[in-house]
PDB file of C-alpha atoms in Angstrom:
ATOM      1  CA  UNK P   1     -45.413  22.007 -28.056  1.00 51.00           C
ATOM      2  CA  UNK P   2     -41.886  20.551 -29.110  1.00 49.00           C
ATOM      3  CA  UNK P   3     -41.254  23.500 -31.151  1.00 53.00           C
ATOM      4  CA  UNK P   4     -42.341  25.989 -28.228  1.00 52.00           C
ATOM      5  CA  UNK P   5     -39.805  24.059 -26.025  1.00 49.00           C
ATOM      6  CA  UNK P   6     -36.822  24.374 -28.548  1.00 48.00           C
ATOM      7  CA  UNK P   7     -37.435  28.454 -29.147  1.00 49.00           C
ATOM      8  CA  UNK P   8     -37.485  28.627 -24.869  1.00 48.00           C
ATOM      9  CA  UNK P   9     -34.360  26.530 -24.742  1.00 51.00           C
ATOM     10  CA  UNK P  10     -32.809  28.556 -27.335  1.00 49.00           C
ATOM     11  CA  UNK P  11     -33.529  31.819 -25.666  1.00 49.00           C
ATOM     12  CA  UNK P  12     -31.452  30.627 -22.646  1.00 51.00           C
ATOM     13  CA  UNK P  13     -28.463  29.300 -24.431  1.00 49.00           C
ATOM     14  CA  UNK P  14     -29.417  25.810 -24.887  1.00 49.00           C
ATOM     15  CA  UNK P  15     -30.597  24.134 -28.337  1.00 50.00           C
ATOM     16  CA  UNK P  16     -32.267  20.648 -26.618  1.00 48.00           C
ATOM     17  CA  UNK P  17     -34.902  20.239 -24.195  1.00 50.00           C
ATOM     18  CA  UNK P  18     -33.923  18.947 -20.556  1.00 49.00           C
ATOM     19  CA  UNK P  19     -34.882  15.412 -20.575  1.00 49.00           C
ATOM     20  CA  UNK P  20     -37.759  14.317 -18.403  1.00 48.00           C
ATOM     21  CA  UNK P  21     -36.793  13.485 -14.799  1.00 48.00           C
ATOM     22  CA  UNK P  22     -36.752   9.553 -14.527  1.00 49.00           C
ATOM     23  CA  UNK P  23     -37.832   7.941 -11.052  1.00 50.00           C
ATOM     24  CA  UNK P  24     -34.992   6.572  -9.050  1.00 49.00           C
ATOM     25  CA  UNK P  25     -33.501   3.172  -9.795  1.00 46.00           C
ATOM     26  CA  UNK P  26     -34.493   3.446 -13.407  1.00 47.00           C
ATOM     27  CA  UNK P  27     -31.283   3.905 -14.908  1.00 46.00           C
ATOM     28  CA  UNK P  28     -30.048   1.223 -12.838  1.00 43.00           C
ATOM     29  CA  UNK P  29     -33.000  -1.038 -14.415  1.00 45.00           C
ATOM     30  CA  UNK P  30     -32.140   0.182 -18.017  1.00 45.00           C
ATOM     31  CA  UNK P  31     -28.481  -0.828 -17.416  1.00 49.00           C
ATOM     32  CA  UNK P  32     -29.094  -4.197 -15.909  1.00 49.00           C
ATOM     33  CA  UNK P  33     -31.965  -5.180 -18.852  1.00 56.00           C
ATOM     34  CA  UNK P  34     -29.000  -4.213 -21.457  1.00 52.00           C
ATOM     35  CA  UNK P  35     -27.960  -7.020 -23.661  1.00 54.00           C
ATOM     36  CA  UNK P  36     -24.202  -8.345 -22.341  1.00 45.00           C
ATOM     37  CA  UNK P  37     -22.483  -6.989 -25.479  1.00 50.00           C
ATOM     38  CA  UNK P  38     -23.721  -3.559 -24.571  1.00 47.00           C
ATOM     39  CA  UNK P  39     -22.913  -3.798 -21.099  1.00 50.00           C
ATOM     40  CA  UNK P  40     -19.350  -5.247 -22.069  1.00 45.00           C
ATOM     41  CA  UNK P  41     -19.088  -2.197 -24.455  1.00 48.00           C
ATOM     42  CA  UNK P  42     -19.078   0.135 -21.521  1.00 57.00           C
ATOM     43  CA  UNK P  43     -15.969  -1.260 -19.909  1.00 57.00           C
ATOM     44  CA  UNK P  44     -13.115   0.912 -20.174  1.00 73.00           C
ATOM     45  CA  UNK P  45     -10.671  -0.059 -22.226  1.00 82.00           C
ATOM     46  CA  UNK P  46      -7.702   0.275 -19.614  1.00 83.00           C
ATOM     47  CA  UNK P  47      -9.375  -2.131 -17.351  1.00 84.00           C
ATOM     48  CA  UNK P  48      -9.109  -4.624 -20.432  1.00 86.00           C
ATOM     49  CA  UNK P  49      -5.826  -3.821 -21.172  1.00 89.00           C
ATOM     50  CA  UNK P  50      -5.150  -4.529 -17.394  1.00 89.00           C
ATOM     51  CA  UNK P  51      -6.700  -7.658 -17.247  1.00 89.00           C
ATOM     52  CA  UNK P  52      -4.737  -8.628 -20.274  1.00 92.00           C
ATOM     53  CA  UNK P  53      -1.559  -7.978 -18.454  1.00 92.00           C
ATOM     54  CA  UNK P  54      -2.780  -9.751 -15.244  1.00 91.00           C
ATOM     55  CA  UNK P  55      -3.129 -13.011 -17.369  1.00 94.00           C
ATOM     56  CA  UNK P  56       0.172 -12.507 -19.277  1.00 92.00           C
ATOM     57  CA  UNK P  57       1.986 -12.549 -15.776  1.00 93.00           C
ATOM     58  CA  UNK P  58       0.156 -15.577 -14.358  1.00 93.00           C
ATOM     59  CA  UNK P  59       3.040 -17.479 -14.035  1.00 92.00           C
ATOM     60  CA  UNK P  60       4.195 -15.266 -11.089  1.00 93.00           C
ATOM     61  CA  UNK P  61       1.160 -15.079  -9.282  1.00 92.00           C
ATOM     62  CA  UNK P  62       1.068 -18.882  -9.481  1.00 92.00           C
ATOM     63  CA  UNK P  63       4.549 -18.903  -7.689  1.00 92.00           C
ATOM     64  CA  UNK P  64       3.428 -16.020  -5.393  1.00 91.00           C
ATOM     65  CA  UNK P  65       0.391 -18.031  -4.230  1.00 89.00           C
ATOM     66  CA  UNK P  66       2.353 -21.096  -3.747  1.00 88.00           C
ATOM     67  CA  UNK P  67       4.717 -19.480  -1.557  1.00 87.00           C
ATOM     68  CA  UNK P  68       1.896 -17.926   0.187  1.00 81.00           C
ATOM     69  CA  UNK P  69       0.314 -21.245   1.017  1.00 81.00           C
ATOM     70  CA  UNK P  70       3.390 -23.635   1.498  1.00 77.00           C
ATOM     71  CA  UNK P  71       4.231 -22.159   4.894  1.00 76.00           C
ATOM     72  CA  UNK P  72       7.539 -20.781   3.975  1.00 73.00           C
ATOM     73  CA  UNK P  73       6.473 -17.200   4.173  1.00 77.00           C
ATOM     74  CA  UNK P  74       4.035 -15.106   5.992  1.00 80.00           C
ATOM     75  CA  UNK P  75       0.740 -14.250   3.973  1.00 84.00           C
ATOM     76  CA  UNK P  76       0.783 -10.687   4.862  1.00 87.00           C
ATOM     77  CA  UNK P  77       1.854  -9.538   1.186  1.00 88.00           C
ATOM     78  CA  UNK P  78      -2.327 -10.501   0.811  1.00 90.00           C
ATOM     79  CA  UNK P  79      -3.332  -7.479   2.841  1.00 92.00           C
ATOM     80  CA  UNK P  80      -1.331  -5.142   0.547  1.00 92.00           C
ATOM     81  CA  UNK P  81      -2.629  -6.600  -3.015  1.00 91.00           C
ATOM     82  CA  UNK P  82      -5.928  -6.384  -1.565  1.00 93.00           C
ATOM     83  CA  UNK P  83      -5.252  -2.944  -0.748  1.00 93.00           C
ATOM     84  CA  UNK P  84      -4.244  -1.834  -4.198  1.00 92.00           C
ATOM     85  CA  UNK P  85      -7.212  -3.686  -5.510  1.00 90.00           C
ATOM     86  CA  UNK P  86      -9.682  -1.881  -3.468  1.00 91.00           C
ATOM     87  CA  UNK P  87      -7.759   1.360  -4.130  1.00 89.00           C
ATOM     88  CA  UNK P  88      -7.960   1.077  -7.665  1.00 87.00           C
ATOM     89  CA  UNK P  89     -11.375  -0.762  -7.899  1.00 83.00           C
ATOM     90  CA  UNK P  90     -13.492   1.750  -6.042  1.00 84.00           C
ATOM     91  CA  UNK P  91     -12.478   4.250  -9.166  1.00 78.00           C
ATOM     92  CA  UNK P  92     -12.023   1.653 -11.936  1.00 78.00           C
ATOM     93  CA  UNK P  93     -14.276   3.829 -14.243  1.00 79.00           C
ATOM     94  CA  UNK P  94     -11.737   6.452 -14.210  1.00 81.00           C
ATOM     95  CA  UNK P  95      -8.973   4.197 -15.503  1.00 83.00           C
ATOM     96  CA  UNK P  96      -7.550   5.533 -18.814  1.00 86.00           C
ATOM     97  CA  UNK P  97      -5.479   4.099 -21.487  1.00 88.00           C
ATOM     98  CA  UNK P  98      -1.470   4.940 -20.561  1.00 89.00           C
ATOM     99  CA  UNK P  99       0.021   6.887 -23.141  1.00 90.00           C
ATOM    100  CA  UNK P 100       2.290   4.689 -25.814  1.00 91.00           C
ATOM    101  CA  UNK P 101       5.410   4.998 -23.951  1.00 93.00           C
ATOM    102  CA  UNK P 102       4.121   3.837 -20.912  1.00 92.00           C
ATOM    103  CA  UNK P 103       2.258   1.061 -22.639  1.00 92.00           C
ATOM    104  CA  UNK P 104       6.033   0.398 -24.240  1.00 94.00           C
ATOM    105  CA  UNK P 105       7.752   0.400 -20.639  1.00 94.00           C
ATOM    106  CA  UNK P 106       4.774  -2.001 -19.367  1.00 94.00           C
ATOM    107  CA  UNK P 107       5.112  -4.669 -22.003  1.00 94.00           C
ATOM    108  CA  UNK P 108       8.933  -4.550 -21.785  1.00 95.00           C
ATOM    109  CA  UNK P 109       8.918  -5.165 -18.254  1.00 95.00           C
ATOM    110  CA  UNK P 110       6.308  -7.810 -18.725  1.00 94.00           C
ATOM    111  CA  UNK P 111       8.694  -9.682 -21.247  1.00 95.00           C
ATOM    112  CA  UNK P 112      11.730  -8.928 -18.700  1.00 95.00           C
ATOM    113  CA  UNK P 113       9.749 -10.562 -16.167  1.00 94.00           C
ATOM    114  CA  UNK P 114       9.231 -13.771 -18.354  1.00 93.00           C
ATOM    115  CA  UNK P 115      12.969 -13.667 -19.064  1.00 94.00           C
ATOM    116  CA  UNK P 116      14.163 -13.414 -15.522  1.00 92.00           C
ATOM    117  CA  UNK P 117      12.527 -16.474 -14.592  1.00 90.00           C
ATOM    118  CA  UNK P 118      15.064 -18.289 -16.520  1.00 90.00           C
ATOM    119  CA  UNK P 119      18.011 -16.431 -14.558  1.00 90.00           C
ATOM    120  CA  UNK P 120      17.072 -14.847 -11.416  1.00 90.00           C
ATOM    121  CA  UNK P 121      15.080 -15.938  -8.305  1.00 92.00           C
ATOM    122  CA  UNK P 122      11.586 -16.357  -8.728  1.00 92.00           C
ATOM    123  CA  UNK P 123      11.070 -13.320  -6.113  1.00 92.00           C
ATOM    124  CA  UNK P 124      13.353 -11.088  -8.022  1.00 93.00           C
ATOM    125  CA  UNK P 125      11.273 -12.176 -11.631  1.00 94.00           C
ATOM    126  CA  UNK P 126       7.978 -11.515  -9.577  1.00 94.00           C
ATOM    127  CA  UNK P 127       9.500  -7.919  -8.478  1.00 94.00           C
ATOM    128  CA  UNK P 128      10.167  -6.758 -12.154  1.00 95.00           C
ATOM    129  CA  UNK P 129       6.166  -8.093 -12.631  1.00 95.00           C
ATOM    130  CA  UNK P 130       5.068  -5.969 -10.146  1.00 94.00           C
ATOM    131  CA  UNK P 131       7.244  -3.057 -11.798  1.00 93.00           C
ATOM    132  CA  UNK P 132       5.046  -3.545 -14.889  1.00 94.00           C
ATOM    133  CA  UNK P 133       1.906  -3.539 -13.030  1.00 94.00           C
ATOM    134  CA  UNK P 134       2.854  -0.725 -11.259  1.00 93.00           C
ATOM    135  CA  UNK P 135       3.872   1.184 -14.744  1.00 94.00           C
ATOM    136  CA  UNK P 136       0.473   0.426 -15.870  1.00 93.00           C
ATOM    137  CA  UNK P 137      -1.445   1.557 -12.763  1.00 91.00           C
ATOM    138  CA  UNK P 138       0.447   4.857 -12.305  1.00 90.00           C
ATOM    139  CA  UNK P 139      -0.132   5.727 -15.790  1.00 91.00           C
ATOM    140  CA  UNK P 140      -3.533   4.833 -16.190  1.00 89.00           C
ATOM    141  CA  UNK P 141      -4.534   7.191 -12.850  1.00 85.00           C
ATOM    142  CA  UNK P 142      -1.969  10.059 -13.368  1.00 83.00           C
ATOM    143  CA  UNK P 143      -4.263  11.977 -11.080  1.00 81.00           C
ATOM    144  CA  UNK P 144      -3.205  10.021  -8.227  1.00 84.00           C
ATOM    145  CA  UNK P 145       0.283   9.535  -6.374  1.00 86.00           C
ATOM    146  CA  UNK P 146       2.376   7.201  -7.889  1.00 88.00           C
ATOM    147  CA  UNK P 147       5.208   6.177  -5.574  1.00 91.00           C
ATOM    148  CA  UNK P 148       2.753   4.728  -2.820  1.00 93.00           C
ATOM    149  CA  UNK P 149       1.030   2.696  -5.447  1.00 92.00           C
ATOM    150  CA  UNK P 150       4.491   1.102  -6.201  1.00 91.00           C
ATOM    151  CA  UNK P 151       5.258   0.734  -2.911  1.00 94.00           C
ATOM    152  CA  UNK P 152       2.260  -1.007  -1.814  1.00 94.00           C
ATOM    153  CA  UNK P 153       2.613  -3.535  -4.817  1.00 94.00           C
ATOM    154  CA  UNK P 154       6.225  -4.301  -3.712  1.00 93.00           C
ATOM    155  CA  UNK P 155       4.775  -4.857  -0.275  1.00 94.00           C
ATOM    156  CA  UNK P 156       2.656  -7.444  -1.898  1.00 93.00           C
ATOM    157  CA  UNK P 157       5.564  -9.655  -2.677  1.00 92.00           C
ATOM    158  CA  UNK P 158       6.300 -12.737  -0.399  1.00 91.00           C
ATOM    159  CA  UNK P 159       9.572 -10.661   1.196  1.00 89.00           C
ATOM    160  CA  UNK P 160       8.703 -11.681   4.893  1.00 89.00           C
ATOM    161  CA  UNK P 161      10.919 -14.870   4.882  1.00 88.00           C
ATOM    162  CA  UNK P 162      13.792 -13.131   2.748  1.00 88.00           C
ATOM    163  CA  UNK P 163      14.098 -10.362   4.813  1.00 89.00           C
ATOM    164  CA  UNK P 164      14.398 -12.104   7.869  1.00 89.00           C
ATOM    165  CA  UNK P 165      17.044 -14.332   6.087  1.00 88.00           C
ATOM    166  CA  UNK P 166      19.521 -11.317   5.035  1.00 90.00           C
ATOM    167  CA  UNK P 167      18.399  -8.962   7.620  1.00 91.00           C
ATOM    168  CA  UNK P 168      17.383 -10.500  10.581  1.00 89.00           C
ATOM    169  CA  UNK P 169      20.259 -11.356  12.356  1.00 91.00           C
ATOM    170  CA  UNK P 170      22.167  -7.868  11.859  1.00 91.00           C
ATOM    171  CA  UNK P 171      18.916  -6.120  13.441  1.00 93.00           C
ATOM    172  CA  UNK P 172      19.279  -8.748  16.211  1.00 92.00           C
ATOM    173  CA  UNK P 173      23.073  -7.492  16.861  1.00 92.00           C
ATOM    174  CA  UNK P 174      22.173  -3.765  16.427  1.00 93.00           C
ATOM    175  CA  UNK P 175      19.204  -4.318  19.005  1.00 92.00           C
ATOM    176  CA  UNK P 176      21.062  -6.090  21.454  1.00 91.00           C
ATOM    177  CA  UNK P 177      23.795  -3.453  21.373  1.00 92.00           C
ATOM    178  CA  UNK P 178      21.319  -0.753  22.072  1.00 93.00           C
ATOM    179  CA  UNK P 179      19.571  -2.422  24.556  1.00 92.00           C
ATOM    180  CA  UNK P 180      22.367  -3.036  26.700  1.00 91.00           C
ATOM    181  CA  UNK P 181      23.353   0.449  27.651  1.00 92.00           C
ATOM    182  CA  UNK P 182      20.029   1.074  28.256  1.00 91.00           C
ATOM    183  CA  UNK P 183      19.518  -1.503  30.809  1.00 91.00           C
ATOM    184  CA  UNK P 184      22.826  -0.505  32.433  1.00 91.00           C
ATOM    185  CA  UNK P 185      21.545   2.935  32.987  1.00 91.00           C
ATOM    186  CA  UNK P 186      18.927   1.927  34.811  1.00 88.00           C
ATOM    187  CA  UNK P 187      21.037  -0.560  37.289  1.00 85.00           C
ATOM    188  CA  UNK P 188      21.413  -3.764  35.628  1.00 86.00           C
ATOM    189  CA  UNK P 189      24.921  -4.845  34.502  1.00 86.00           C
ATOM    190  CA  UNK P 190      24.071  -6.118  31.532  1.00 88.00           C
ATOM    191  CA  UNK P 191      26.529  -6.773  28.155  1.00 89.00           C
ATOM    192  CA  UNK P 192      25.606  -7.416  24.681  1.00 89.00           C
ATOM    193  CA  UNK P 193      26.975 -10.860  23.577  1.00 88.00           C
ATOM    194  CA  UNK P 194      26.266 -11.084  20.001  1.00 86.00           C
ATOM    195  CA  UNK P 195      22.333 -11.019  19.551  1.00 87.00           C
ATOM    196  CA  UNK P 196      21.879 -11.666  23.227  1.00 88.00           C
ATOM    197  CA  UNK P 197      22.055  -9.953  26.448  1.00 89.00           C
ATOM    198  CA  UNK P 198      24.452 -11.403  29.285  1.00 89.00           C
ATOM    199  CA  UNK P 199      23.172 -10.546  32.597  1.00 86.00           C
ATOM    200  CA  UNK P 200      24.319 -12.664  35.880  1.00 82.00           C
ATOM    201  CA  UNK P 201      25.555 -15.484  34.428  1.00 81.00           C
ATOM    202  CA  UNK P 202      22.356 -15.933  32.219  1.00 84.00           C
ATOM    203  CA  UNK P 203      21.747 -15.124  28.257  1.00 85.00           C
ATOM    204  CA  UNK P 204      18.637 -13.497  27.161  1.00 84.00           C
ATOM    205  CA  UNK P 205      18.355 -14.183  23.540  1.00 85.00           C
ATOM    206  CA  UNK P 206      17.150 -11.402  20.880  1.00 87.00           C
ATOM    207  CA  UNK P 207      15.087 -14.228  19.000  1.00 84.00           C
ATOM    208  CA  UNK P 208      14.297 -13.897  15.026  1.00 82.00           C
ATOM    209  CA  UNK P 209      10.724 -12.543  16.019  1.00 80.00           C
ATOM    210  CA  UNK P 210      12.158  -9.627  18.020  1.00 82.00           C
ATOM    211  CA  UNK P 211      14.423  -8.858  15.161  1.00 86.00           C
ATOM    212  CA  UNK P 212      11.333  -6.530  14.436  1.00 87.00           C
ATOM    213  CA  UNK P 213      10.883  -7.724  10.537  1.00 91.00           C
ATOM    214  CA  UNK P 214       7.092  -8.325  11.061  1.00 89.00           C
ATOM    215  CA  UNK P 215       6.817  -4.699  12.221  1.00 91.00           C
ATOM    216  CA  UNK P 216       8.750  -3.041   9.882  1.00 93.00           C
ATOM    217  CA  UNK P 217       6.717  -4.347   7.262  1.00 94.00           C
ATOM    218  CA  UNK P 218       3.381  -3.203   8.864  1.00 93.00           C
ATOM    219  CA  UNK P 219       5.085   0.093   9.487  1.00 93.00           C
ATOM    220  CA  UNK P 220       6.008   0.482   5.781  1.00 94.00           C
ATOM    221  CA  UNK P 221       2.430  -0.820   4.768  1.00 95.00           C
ATOM    222  CA  UNK P 222       1.027   1.975   7.053  1.00 95.00           C
ATOM    223  CA  UNK P 223       3.229   4.766   5.797  1.00 94.00           C
ATOM    224  CA  UNK P 224       2.372   3.719   2.302  1.00 94.00           C
ATOM    225  CA  UNK P 225      -1.184   3.608   2.600  1.00 94.00           C
ATOM    226  CA  UNK P 226      -1.360   6.671   4.293  1.00 94.00           C
ATOM    227  CA  UNK P 227       0.865   8.432   1.632  1.00 92.00           C
ATOM    228  CA  UNK P 228      -1.886   7.501  -1.147  1.00 92.00           C
ATOM    229  CA  UNK P 229      -4.735   8.484   0.717  1.00 90.00           C
ATOM    230  CA  UNK P 230      -2.933  12.150   1.527  1.00 88.00           C
ATOM    231  CA  UNK P 231      -1.831  12.090  -2.003  1.00 88.00           C
ATOM    232  CA  UNK P 232       1.735  12.679  -0.642  1.00 89.00           C
ATOM    233  CA  UNK P 233       4.774  13.242  -3.696  1.00 88.00           C
ATOM    234  CA  UNK P 234       7.382  10.730  -4.043  1.00 89.00           C
ATOM    235  CA  UNK P 235       9.763  12.664  -2.170  1.00 91.00           C
ATOM    236  CA  UNK P 236       7.072  12.906   0.928  1.00 92.00           C
ATOM    237  CA  UNK P 237       6.332   9.340   0.604  1.00 92.00           C
ATOM    238  CA  UNK P 238       9.928   8.469   1.004  1.00 94.00           C
ATOM    239  CA  UNK P 239      10.253  10.532   4.157  1.00 94.00           C
ATOM    240  CA  UNK P 240       7.153   8.782   5.258  1.00 94.00           C
ATOM    241  CA  UNK P 241       8.834   5.326   4.983  1.00 94.00           C
ATOM    242  CA  UNK P 242      12.136   6.690   6.676  1.00 95.00           C
ATOM    243  CA  UNK P 243      10.302   7.839   9.606  1.00 95.00           C
ATOM    244  CA  UNK P 244       7.929   4.513   9.832  1.00 95.00           C
ATOM    245  CA  UNK P 245      11.439   2.739   9.817  1.00 94.00           C
ATOM    246  CA  UNK P 246      12.937   4.874  12.412  1.00 95.00           C
ATOM    247  CA  UNK P 247       9.832   4.575  14.559  1.00 94.00           C
ATOM    248  CA  UNK P 248       9.733   0.648  14.372  1.00 94.00           C
ATOM    249  CA  UNK P 249      13.602   0.052  15.019  1.00 94.00           C
ATOM    250  CA  UNK P 250      13.653   2.279  18.238  1.00 94.00           C
ATOM    251  CA  UNK P 251      10.070   0.811  19.490  1.00 93.00           C
ATOM    252  CA  UNK P 252      11.504  -2.682  19.047  1.00 92.00           C
ATOM    253  CA  UNK P 253      14.687  -1.831  21.137  1.00 93.00           C
ATOM    254  CA  UNK P 254      12.424  -0.526  23.620  1.00 92.00           C
ATOM    255  CA  UNK P 255      10.229  -4.093  23.451  1.00 91.00           C
ATOM    256  CA  UNK P 256      13.667  -5.813  23.892  1.00 90.00           C
ATOM    257  CA  UNK P 257      14.474  -3.870  26.818  1.00 90.00           C
ATOM    258  CA  UNK P 258      11.080  -4.541  28.268  1.00 89.00           C
ATOM    259  CA  UNK P 259      11.210  -8.461  27.291  1.00 86.00           C
ATOM    260  CA  UNK P 260      14.497  -8.469  29.387  1.00 86.00           C
ATOM    261  CA  UNK P 261      12.919  -8.412  32.872  1.00 84.00           C
ATOM    262  CA  UNK P 262      10.553 -11.068  32.464  1.00 81.00           C
ATOM    263  CA  UNK P 263      13.118 -13.272  30.846  1.00 76.00           C
ATOM    264  CA  UNK P 264      15.916 -12.605  32.999  1.00 75.00           C
ATOM    265  CA  UNK P 265      14.656 -11.906  36.282  1.00 74.00           C
ATOM    266  CA  UNK P 266      12.372 -15.165  36.519  1.00 69.00           C
ATOM    267  CA  UNK P 267       9.393 -13.209  37.197  1.00 66.00           C
ATOM    268  CA  UNK P 268       6.152 -14.934  37.645  1.00 61.00           C
ATOM    269  CA  UNK P 269       4.282 -14.009  34.430  1.00 66.00           C
ATOM    270  CA  UNK P 270       1.372 -15.439  32.381  1.00 68.00           C
ATOM    271  CA  UNK P 271       2.164 -16.700  29.125  1.00 68.00           C
ATOM    272  CA  UNK P 272       0.783 -14.103  27.111  1.00 72.00           C
ATOM    273  CA  UNK P 273       3.099 -11.192  28.571  1.00 75.00           C
ATOM    274  CA  UNK P 274       5.319 -11.618  25.773  1.00 74.00           C
ATOM    275  CA  UNK P 275       2.490 -10.772  23.114  1.00 78.00           C
ATOM    276  CA  UNK P 276       1.279  -8.245  24.944  1.00 84.00           C
ATOM    277  CA  UNK P 277       4.686  -6.605  25.330  1.00 84.00           C
ATOM    278  CA  UNK P 278       4.944  -6.827  21.443  1.00 82.00           C
ATOM    279  CA  UNK P 279       1.610  -5.319  20.923  1.00 87.00           C
ATOM    280  CA  UNK P 280       2.335  -2.261  23.164  1.00 89.00           C
ATOM    281  CA  UNK P 281       5.490  -1.321  21.396  1.00 88.00           C
ATOM    282  CA  UNK P 282       3.736  -2.000  18.119  1.00 87.00           C
ATOM    283  CA  UNK P 283       1.404   0.688  19.166  1.00 88.00           C
ATOM    284  CA  UNK P 284       4.043   2.928  20.525  1.00 88.00           C
ATOM    285  CA  UNK P 285       5.501   2.626  16.933  1.00 89.00           C
ATOM    286  CA  UNK P 286       2.557   2.978  15.113  1.00 91.00           C
ATOM    287  CA  UNK P 287       1.321   6.257  16.788  1.00 92.00           C
ATOM    288  CA  UNK P 288       3.995   8.663  15.192  1.00 92.00           C
ATOM    289  CA  UNK P 289       3.778   6.837  12.112  1.00 93.00           C
ATOM    290  CA  UNK P 290       0.023   7.760  11.548  1.00 93.00           C
ATOM    291  CA  UNK P 291       0.594  11.226  13.174  1.00 92.00           C
ATOM    292  CA  UNK P 292       3.651  12.309  10.736  1.00 92.00           C
ATOM    293  CA  UNK P 293       1.713  10.866   7.801  1.00 88.00           C
ATOM    294  CA  UNK P 294      -1.325  13.024   8.440  1.00 85.00           C
ATOM    295  CA  UNK P 295       0.493  16.088   8.284  1.00 79.00           C
ATOM    296  CA  UNK P 296       0.701  15.543   4.523  1.00 59.00           C
ATOM    297  CA  UNK P 297      -3.245  15.195   4.404  1.00 57.00           C
ATOM    298  CA  UNK P 298      -3.852  18.324   6.432  1.00 57.00           C
ATOM    299  CA  UNK P 299      -1.463  20.388   4.063  1.00 55.00           C
ATOM    300  CA  UNK P 300      -3.188  18.816   0.902  1.00 56.00           C
ATOM    301  CA  UNK P 301      -6.841  19.702   2.207  1.00 50.00           C
ATOM    302  CA  UNK P 302      -5.656  23.249   3.101  1.00 45.00           C
ATOM    303  CA  UNK P 303      -4.726  23.759  -0.480  1.00 40.00           C
ATOM    304  CA  UNK P 304      -6.712  26.069  -2.838  1.00 37.00           C
ATOM    305  CA  UNK P 305      -9.027  23.751  -4.763  1.00 39.00           C
ATOM    306  CA  UNK P 306      -8.590  23.147  -8.235  1.00 40.00           C
ATOM    307  CA  UNK P 307     -11.444  23.997 -10.381  1.00 38.00           C
ATOM    308  CA  UNK P 308     -11.998  21.566 -13.530  1.00 42.00           C
ATOM    309  CA  UNK P 309     -11.686  23.671 -16.597  1.00 46.00           C
ATOM    310  CA  UNK P 310     -15.279  22.886 -17.585  1.00 42.00           C
ATOM    311  CA  UNK P 311     -16.185  25.836 -14.735  1.00 39.00           C
ATOM    312  CA  UNK P 312     -14.403  28.334 -16.903  1.00 42.00           C
ATOM    313  CA  UNK P 313     -15.859  27.967 -19.937  1.00 43.00           C
ATOM    314  CA  UNK P 314     -18.997  29.890 -21.226  1.00 42.00           C
ATOM    315  CA  UNK P 315     -21.993  28.254 -22.458  1.00 40.00           C
ATOM    316  CA  UNK P 316     -22.319  29.717 -25.953  1.00 41.00           C
ATOM    317  CA  UNK P 317     -25.739  29.861 -27.065  1.00 39.00           C
TER     318      UNK P 317
END
């Protein structure tokens, strides 16, 4: 019978008989019962190299964990880090070993991150370490967009407090300067005085949370994630980020205009009014960000599909 099966398969262009069908779950049970060394041998080499890189950069992860838990910064970077782990982890079997040039660049950046801890602030050294991880990942999955992954890894850094320190006050100044003419246009004699709005002998401060740093981070995260899911190019990813920044900025100006009325006119309001206005402004900013980024995904879905090379090969008997 075996000889007859070989002859029949040879006539239709095959040299081996088709394996017998196995009941559902048989392969899973076989893998589960395999010895541990055999299961470990099936782990992609790229995944082992990635784990070694993460272990080599552990001082930076330790500093990031300390900063995220000591109350000095917002723990929002965890969301970006978990997102990257989810995007890469769901297809971890497709990781490939990066080319030698990329491995050398990754090792150089990891070494530079270790040296940077001696002279640079920990945040800058951690950014170099994230650059090493990004270099490895984008070369291990060259079929996926690289720029969004790099952006998400940078957003995973504890940067909210630093952004607030360096850019919070300038953003408050600009926000107050733009909110004042809007309020004058609707009939209120408001003047911008530094990071405050002066009206009828009162000052309505544009406080640090109203600088919009948190909204800016969420907008950048949304743009980077949608760029990855839509397989956007580097140029399109930057455009998505610029549109997100513009939407967040003008939505934050609108938020401060809306907050002027309950703060300056002594309107009876519940305590959650301030937070509600902020959520509405955030929704106003988020909607155009999502709609604009979705245009990339629609364009890619309408493109001609790419057929793998194996579908073009003719099976030779």
